[in-house]
Amino acid sequence: MNSSAALTAFQALLQPQQMLCAPVDMQPYLIDWRKRFFGKALTVLLPSNTAELAQIVRICAEFQVALVPQGGNTGLCGGATPDQSGQQVVVSLKRMNQIRAIDLINQTMTVEAGCILQTIQAAAAEHNLLFPLSLGAEGSCCIGGNLATNAGGTNVLRYGNARDLCLGLEVVTARGEVWNGLRGLRKDNTGYDLRDLFIGSEGTLGIISAAVLKLYPMPLCQWTSLVATPSITATIELLNLFKQKATSLLTGFEMMTAESLNLIEKQFPQMANPLGENPPITVLVELSDHESEAHARNLIEEILAEALDLGIASNAIIASSIAQANTFWQMREHITLAQAQEGANLKHDITIPLSALDEFIATTDALLRKRFPKVRIINFGHLGDGNLHYNVAAPAGSDSTIFNQANEKIVHDLIYEMVERFGGSISAEHGIGQLKINNLRAHKGAVAHDLMQAIKTALDPQNILNPNKVLSIKSA
Ligand SMILES: Cc1cc2nc3c(=O)[nH]c(=O)nc-3n(C[C@H](O)[C@H](O)[C@H](O)COP(=O)(O)OP(=O)(O)OC[C@H]3O[C@@H](n4cnc5c(N)ncnc54)[C@H](O)[C@@H]3O)c2cc1C
């Protein structure tokens, strides 16, 4: 590694404002959103186009300097934070934020990696089109980060995750070459799917510089409802009722337990549950309709009436305005923030097959409460996809730092053992980063893990792209 030669080469390539070296300037790029991971860096670089990005990677390859790609830095697994060595370079894609083209006939948009998700949604909406990826951090996360983590969010039930919304990529490889795969094709069976290899690889195989995204017709209207249900079993029955009756109009189905909403009431009292005292489960249901307001309204009323008759719902409110619908969504989106305000907690972003979900929750809740009486289980998430944010917080009034330090491994091991037993995944949508790197081999199995390592070594033989994220590989 020759860091001083690399620094000299970066200086020759970039404008001073594109190369941050002062600790105070670098600081925001060195801490993750949860303030759990802290790193140091040789420098933070902000390329403004693909050619500059490729040149940066070529310099890193020549001088064997590792680099950490970063988008909005909202990731929840520490994937965008450099290590403690002070020898890694953070490459922020923020300045590469152009919308290159919107193709109204093909219904696609070509964007640079640093485009903020919300900007993309708004640009599509100007043409009465929808870019459906939607998540709590959409005001600051970037599409490159969304694709690198294969982000999920609240619309996966209808439109799929980031992978399903991307048709093509432009990627800078570990050698600093540019792979131009920016084709807006819905069918393309020409050998190995490189696009899918880079999506979800968390910056370890290449740096995404641009993408072609799928757009959809903007729904005419949306109806949002909050529904109280007596149990997880009833909630899953409610989901299946909506799937059967509303079919593709069902675009959101989010679950919040009473314990999750108790936190909202405590941290954000203005967002208290309009259903009154928190029922065991509160579900946020959203229907999106292309026919008419009346059609959607009648449908949601009809399904809710049936759910109440069947006893799988005990109460329901339909939002009477867009503003009220927004308050329902805010309540859901603020659970993550309420947890952050309450103190550190032990997070688990898991998926369980819907057929095993009620048994998984009953078994795991019981084991946790037996081991840690009064522990708080903040369980909420995108239930329509079987994705739970199954988070564990110290008993109310006790010190969360002490609780977490003493019990983190026990809690993770217990939950991940149950995830395996019930056929689930230890990372539904947030990725592996550095947070779950030690759990990956046991979860994927030796064969899959060895194949992943072989791919990494083939694409990045010097191990300069985001080393020690996802996989631990010894640098050459
Ligand atoms: C309040 C809140 C709510 C959230 N809700 C959701 C949710 O519902 N669903 C969900 O999936 N996630 C959610 N997240 C997590 C996070 O927003 C997503 O993981 C998001 O996709 C990260 O995008 P980013 O631009 O911030 O990426 P970063 O955090 O900057 O980076 C994430 C990873 O991608 C890599 N990377 C970034 N850009 C590139 C690039 N151009 N090329 C290659 N690699 C790159 C980084 O090295 C890192 O490994 C939430 C986060 C917060 C704070």
mmCIF file with all atom_site columns, N, CA, C and O in Angstrom, residues 429-454:
data_model
loop_
_atom_site.group_PDB
_atom_site.id
_atom_site.type_symbol
_atom_site.label_atom_id
_atom_site.label_alt_id
_atom_site.label_comp_id
_atom_site.label_asym_id
_atom_site.label_entity_id
_atom_site.label_seq_id
_atom_site.pdbx_PDB_ins_code
_atom_site.Cartn_x
_atom_site.Cartn_y
_atom_site.Cartn_z
_atom_site.occupancy
_atom_site.B_iso_or_equiv
_atom_site.pdbx_formal_charge
_atom_site.auth_seq_id
_atom_site.auth_comp_id
_atom_site.auth_asym_id
_atom_site.auth_atom_id
_atom_site.pdbx_PDB_model_num
ATOM 1   N N  . GLU A 1 429 ? -33.722 -7.139  4.543  1.00 0.00 ? 429 GLU A N  1
ATOM 2   C CA . GLU A 1 429 ? -33.589 -6.014  3.606  1.00 0.00 ? 429 GLU A CA 1
ATOM 3   C C  . GLU A 1 429 ? -32.437 -5.073  3.943  1.00 0.00 ? 429 GLU A C  1
ATOM 4   O O  . GLU A 1 429 ? -32.098 -4.222  3.138  1.00 0.00 ? 429 GLU A O  1
ATOM 5   N N  . HIS A 1 430 ? -31.819 -5.187  5.095  1.00 0.00 ? 430 HIS A N  1
ATOM 6   C CA . HIS A 1 430 ? -30.769 -4.215  5.458  1.00 0.00 ? 430 HIS A CA 1
ATOM 7   C C  . HIS A 1 430 ? -29.379 -4.659  5.027  1.00 0.00 ? 430 HIS A C  1
ATOM 8   O O  . HIS A 1 430 ? -28.458 -3.850  5.004  1.00 0.00 ? 430 HIS A O  1
ATOM 9   N N  . GLY A 1 431 ? -29.199 -5.935  4.707  1.00 0.00 ? 431 GLY A N  1
ATOM 10  C CA . GLY A 1 431 ? -27.891 -6.419  4.274  1.00 0.00 ? 431 GLY A CA 1
ATOM 11  C C  . GLY A 1 431 ? -27.083 -6.996  5.427  1.00 0.00 ? 431 GLY A C  1
ATOM 12  O O  . GLY A 1 431 ? -27.601 -7.261  6.521  1.00 0.00 ? 431 GLY A O  1
ATOM 13  N N  . ILE A 1 432 ? -25.786 -7.185  5.163  1.00 0.00 ? 432 ILE A N  1
ATOM 14  C CA . ILE A 1 432 ? -24.880 -7.826  6.129  1.00 0.00 ? 432 ILE A CA 1
ATOM 15  C C  . ILE A 1 432 ? -23.904 -6.798  6.713  1.00 0.00 ? 432 ILE A C  1
ATOM 16  O O  . ILE A 1 432 ? -23.697 -6.739  7.922  1.00 0.00 ? 432 ILE A O  1
ATOM 17  N N  . GLY A 1 433 ? -23.306 -5.977  5.819  1.00 0.00 ? 433 GLY A N  1
ATOM 18  C CA . GLY A 1 433 ? -22.359 -4.956  6.267  1.00 0.00 ? 433 GLY A CA 1
ATOM 19  C C  . GLY A 1 433 ? -21.287 -5.545  7.149  1.00 0.00 ? 433 GLY A C  1
ATOM 20  O O  . GLY A 1 433 ? -20.735 -6.618  6.875  1.00 0.00 ? 433 GLY A O  1
ATOM 21  N N  . GLN A 1 434 ? -20.970 -4.834  8.259  1.00 0.00 ? 434 GLN A N  1
ATOM 22  C CA . GLN A 1 434 ? -20.052 -5.428  9.237  1.00 0.00 ? 434 GLN A CA 1
ATOM 23  C C  . GLN A 1 434 ? -20.821 -6.015  10.406 1.00 0.00 ? 434 GLN A C  1
ATOM 24  O O  . GLN A 1 434 ? -20.293 -6.809  11.179 1.00 0.00 ? 434 GLN A O  1
ATOM 25  N N  . LEU A 1 435 ? -22.106 -5.638  10.501 1.00 0.00 ? 435 LEU A N  1
ATOM 26  C CA . LEU A 1 435 ? -22.910 -6.056  11.663 1.00 0.00 ? 435 LEU A CA 1
ATOM 27  C C  . LEU A 1 435 ? -23.091 -7.571  11.737 1.00 0.00 ? 435 LEU A C  1
ATOM 28  O O  . LEU A 1 435 ? -23.026 -8.160  12.805 1.00 0.00 ? 435 LEU A O  1
ATOM 29  N N  . LYS A 1 436 ? -23.359 -8.191  10.575 1.00 0.00 ? 436 LYS A N  1
ATOM 30  C CA . LYS A 1 436 ? -23.731 -9.614  10.612 1.00 0.00 ? 436 LYS A CA 1
ATOM 31  C C  . LYS A 1 436 ? -22.688 -10.496 9.929  1.00 0.00 ? 436 LYS A C  1
ATOM 32  O O  . LYS A 1 436 ? -22.982 -11.633 9.578  1.00 0.00 ? 436 LYS A O  1
ATOM 33  N N  . ILE A 1 437 ? -21.494 -9.950  9.729  1.00 0.00 ? 437 ILE A N  1
ATOM 34  C CA . ILE A 1 437 ? -20.480 -10.670 8.967  1.00 0.00 ? 437 ILE A CA 1
ATOM 35  C C  . ILE A 1 437 ? -20.157 -12.031 9.608  1.00 0.00 ? 437 ILE A C  1
ATOM 36  O O  . ILE A 1 437 ? -19.953 -13.019 8.916  1.00 0.00 ? 437 ILE A O  1
ATOM 37  N N  . ASN A 1 438 ? -20.185 -12.083 10.935 1.00 0.00 ? 438 ASN A N  1
ATOM 38  C CA . ASN A 1 438 ? -19.826 -13.335 11.609 1.00 0.00 ? 438 ASN A CA 1
ATOM 39  C C  . ASN A 1 438 ? -20.967 -14.352 11.628 1.00 0.00 ? 438 ASN A C  1
ATOM 40  O O  . ASN A 1 438 ? -20.772 -15.488 12.036 1.00 0.00 ? 438 ASN A O  1
ATOM 41  N N  . ASN A 1 439 ? -22.154 -13.921 11.236 1.00 0.00 ? 439 ASN A N  1
ATOM 42  C CA . ASN A 1 439 ? -23.287 -14.856 11.232 1.00 0.00 ? 439 ASN A CA 1
ATOM 43  C C  . ASN A 1 439 ? -23.524 -15.462 9.852  1.00 0.00 ? 439 ASN A C  1
ATOM 44  O O  . ASN A 1 439 ? -24.332 -16.377 9.707  1.00 0.00 ? 439 ASN A O  1
ATOM 45  N N  . LEU A 1 440 ? -22.827 -14.921 8.834  1.00 0.00 ? 440 LEU A N  1
ATOM 46  C CA . LEU A 1 440 ? -23.211 -15.266 7.468  1.00 0.00 ? 440 LEU A CA 1
ATOM 47  C C  . LEU A 1 440 ? -22.912 -16.726 7.110  1.00 0.00 ? 440 LEU A C  1
ATOM 48  O O  . LEU A 1 440 ? -23.738 -17.393 6.493  1.00 0.00 ? 440 LEU A O  1
ATOM 49  N N  . ARG A 1 441 ? -21.727 -17.193 7.477  1.00 0.00 ? 441 ARG A N  1
ATOM 50  C CA . ARG A 1 441 ? -21.345 -18.556 7.054  1.00 0.00 ? 441 ARG A CA 1
ATOM 51  C C  . ARG A 1 441 ? -22.315 -19.596 7.628  1.00 0.00 ? 441 ARG A C  1
ATOM 52  O O  . ARG A 1 441 ? -22.792 -20.478 6.912  1.00 0.00 ? 441 ARG A O  1
ATOM 53  N N  . ALA A 1 442 ? -22.605 -19.445 8.922  1.00 0.00 ? 442 ALA A N  1
ATOM 54  C CA . ALA A 1 442 ? -23.515 -20.418 9.549  1.00 0.00 ? 442 ALA A CA 1
ATOM 55  C C  . ALA A 1 442 ? -24.888 -20.342 8.885  1.00 0.00 ? 442 ALA A C  1
ATOM 56  O O  . ALA A 1 442 ? -25.541 -21.372 8.680  1.00 0.00 ? 442 ALA A O  1
ATOM 57  N N  . HIS A 1 443 ? -25.305 -19.134 8.506  1.00 0.00 ? 443 HIS A N  1
ATOM 58  C CA . HIS A 1 443 ? -26.643 -19.000 7.932  1.00 0.00 ? 443 HIS A CA 1
ATOM 59  C C  . HIS A 1 443 ? -26.712 -19.512 6.491  1.00 0.00 ? 443 HIS A C  1
ATOM 60  O O  . HIS A 1 443 ? -27.631 -20.239 6.125  1.00 0.00 ? 443 HIS A O  1
ATOM 61  N N  . LYS A 1 444 ? -25.711 -19.129 5.670  1.00 0.00 ? 444 LYS A N  1
ATOM 62  C CA . LYS A 1 444 ? -25.778 -19.503 4.254  1.00 0.00 ? 444 LYS A CA 1
ATOM 63  C C  . LYS A 1 444 ? -25.366 -20.959 4.028  1.00 0.00 ? 444 LYS A C  1
ATOM 64  O O  . LYS A 1 444 ? -25.748 -21.559 3.038  1.00 0.00 ? 444 LYS A O  1
ATOM 65  N N  . GLY A 1 445 ? -24.520 -21.472 4.930  1.00 0.00 ? 445 GLY A N  1
ATOM 66  C CA . GLY A 1 445 ? -23.953 -22.793 4.709  1.00 0.00 ? 445 GLY A CA 1
ATOM 67  C C  . GLY A 1 445 ? -22.610 -22.647 4.004  1.00 0.00 ? 445 GLY A C  1
ATOM 68  O O  . GLY A 1 445 ? -22.365 -21.673 3.284  1.00 0.00 ? 445 GLY A O  1
ATOM 69  N N  . ALA A 1 446 ? -21.729 -23.655 4.222  1.00 0.00 ? 446 ALA A N  1
ATOM 70  C CA . ALA A 1 446 ? -20.352 -23.553 3.731  1.00 0.00 ? 446 ALA A CA 1
ATOM 71  C C  . ALA A 1 446 ? -20.302 -23.451 2.208  1.00 0.00 ? 446 ALA A C  1
ATOM 72  O O  . ALA A 1 446 ? -19.507 -22.687 1.654  1.00 0.00 ? 446 ALA A O  1
ATOM 73  N N  . VAL A 1 447 ? -21.151 -24.186 1.502  1.00 0.00 ? 447 VAL A N  1
ATOM 74  C CA . VAL A 1 447 ? -21.063 -24.199 0.031  1.00 0.00 ? 447 VAL A CA 1
ATOM 75  C C  . VAL A 1 447 ? -21.378 -22.811 -0.518 1.00 0.00 ? 447 VAL A C  1
ATOM 76  O O  . VAL A 1 447 ? -20.612 -22.241 -1.313 1.00 0.00 ? 447 VAL A O  1
ATOM 77  N N  . ALA A 1 448 ? -22.491 -22.230 -0.072 1.00 0.00 ? 448 ALA A N  1
ATOM 78  C CA . ALA A 1 448 ? -22.880 -20.901 -0.576 1.00 0.00 ? 448 ALA A CA 1
ATOM 79  C C  . ALA A 1 448 ? -21.840 -19.856 -0.184 1.00 0.00 ? 448 ALA A C  1
ATOM 80  O O  . ALA A 1 448 ? -21.460 -18.988 -0.985 1.00 0.00 ? 448 ALA A O  1
ATOM 81  N N  . HIS A 1 449 ? -21.339 -19.956 1.046  1.00 0.00 ? 449 HIS A N  1
ATOM 82  C CA . HIS A 1 449 ? -20.367 -18.976 1.530  1.00 0.00 ? 449 HIS A CA 1
ATOM 83  C C  . HIS A 1 449 ? -19.066 -19.076 0.727  1.00 0.00 ? 449 HIS A C  1
ATOM 84  O O  . HIS A 1 449 ? -18.485 -18.051 0.331  1.00 0.00 ? 449 HIS A O  1
ATOM 85  N N  . ASP A 1 450 ? -18.625 -20.307 0.430  1.00 0.00 ? 450 ASP A N  1
ATOM 86  C CA . ASP A 1 450 ? -17.404 -20.483 -0.377 1.00 0.00 ? 450 ASP A CA 1
ATOM 87  C C  . ASP A 1 450 ? -17.609 -19.927 -1.790 1.00 0.00 ? 450 ASP A C  1
ATOM 88  O O  . ASP A 1 450 ? -16.704 -19.320 -2.363 1.00 0.00 ? 450 ASP A O  1
ATOM 89  N N  . LEU A 1 451 ? -18.789 -20.139 -2.351 1.00 0.00 ? 451 LEU A N  1
ATOM 90  C CA . LEU A 1 451 ? -19.069 -19.602 -3.693 1.00 0.00 ? 451 LEU A CA 1
ATOM 91  C C  . LEU A 1 451 ? -19.018 -18.070 -3.667 1.00 0.00 ? 451 LEU A C  1
ATOM 92  O O  . LEU A 1 451 ? -18.463 -17.436 -4.574 1.00 0.00 ? 451 LEU A O  1
ATOM 93  N N  . MET A 1 452 ? -19.577 -17.480 -2.625 1.00 0.00 ? 452 MET A N  1
ATOM 94  C CA . MET A 1 452 ? -19.543 -16.012 -2.511 1.00 0.00 ? 452 MET A CA 1
ATOM 95  C C  . MET A 1 452 ? -18.095 -15.525 -2.426 1.00 0.00 ? 452 MET A C  1
ATOM 96  O O  . MET A 1 452 ? -17.715 -14.533 -3.048 1.00 0.00 ? 452 MET A O  1
ATOM 97  N N  . GLN A 1 453 ? -17.297 -16.244 -1.649 1.00 0.00 ? 453 GLN A N  1
ATOM 98  C CA . GLN A 1 453 ? -15.880 -15.847 -1.524 1.00 0.00 ? 453 GLN A CA 1
ATOM 99  C C  . GLN A 1 453 ? -15.160 -15.963 -2.866 1.00 0.00 ? 453 GLN A C  1
ATOM 100 O O  . GLN A 1 453 ? -14.340 -15.116 -3.215 1.00 0.00 ? 453 GLN A O  1
ATOM 101 N N  . ALA A 1 454 ? -15.486 -17.022 -3.635 1.00 0.00 ? 454 ALA A N  1
ATOM 102 C CA . ALA A 1 454 ? -14.842 -17.212 -4.942 1.00 0.00 ? 454 ALA A CA 1
ATOM 103 C C  . ALA A 1 454 ? -15.225 -16.064 -5.889 1.00 0.00 ? 454 ALA A C  1
ATOM 104 O O  . ALA A 1 454 ? -14.383 -15.559 -6.643 1.00 0.00 ? 454 ALA A O  1
#
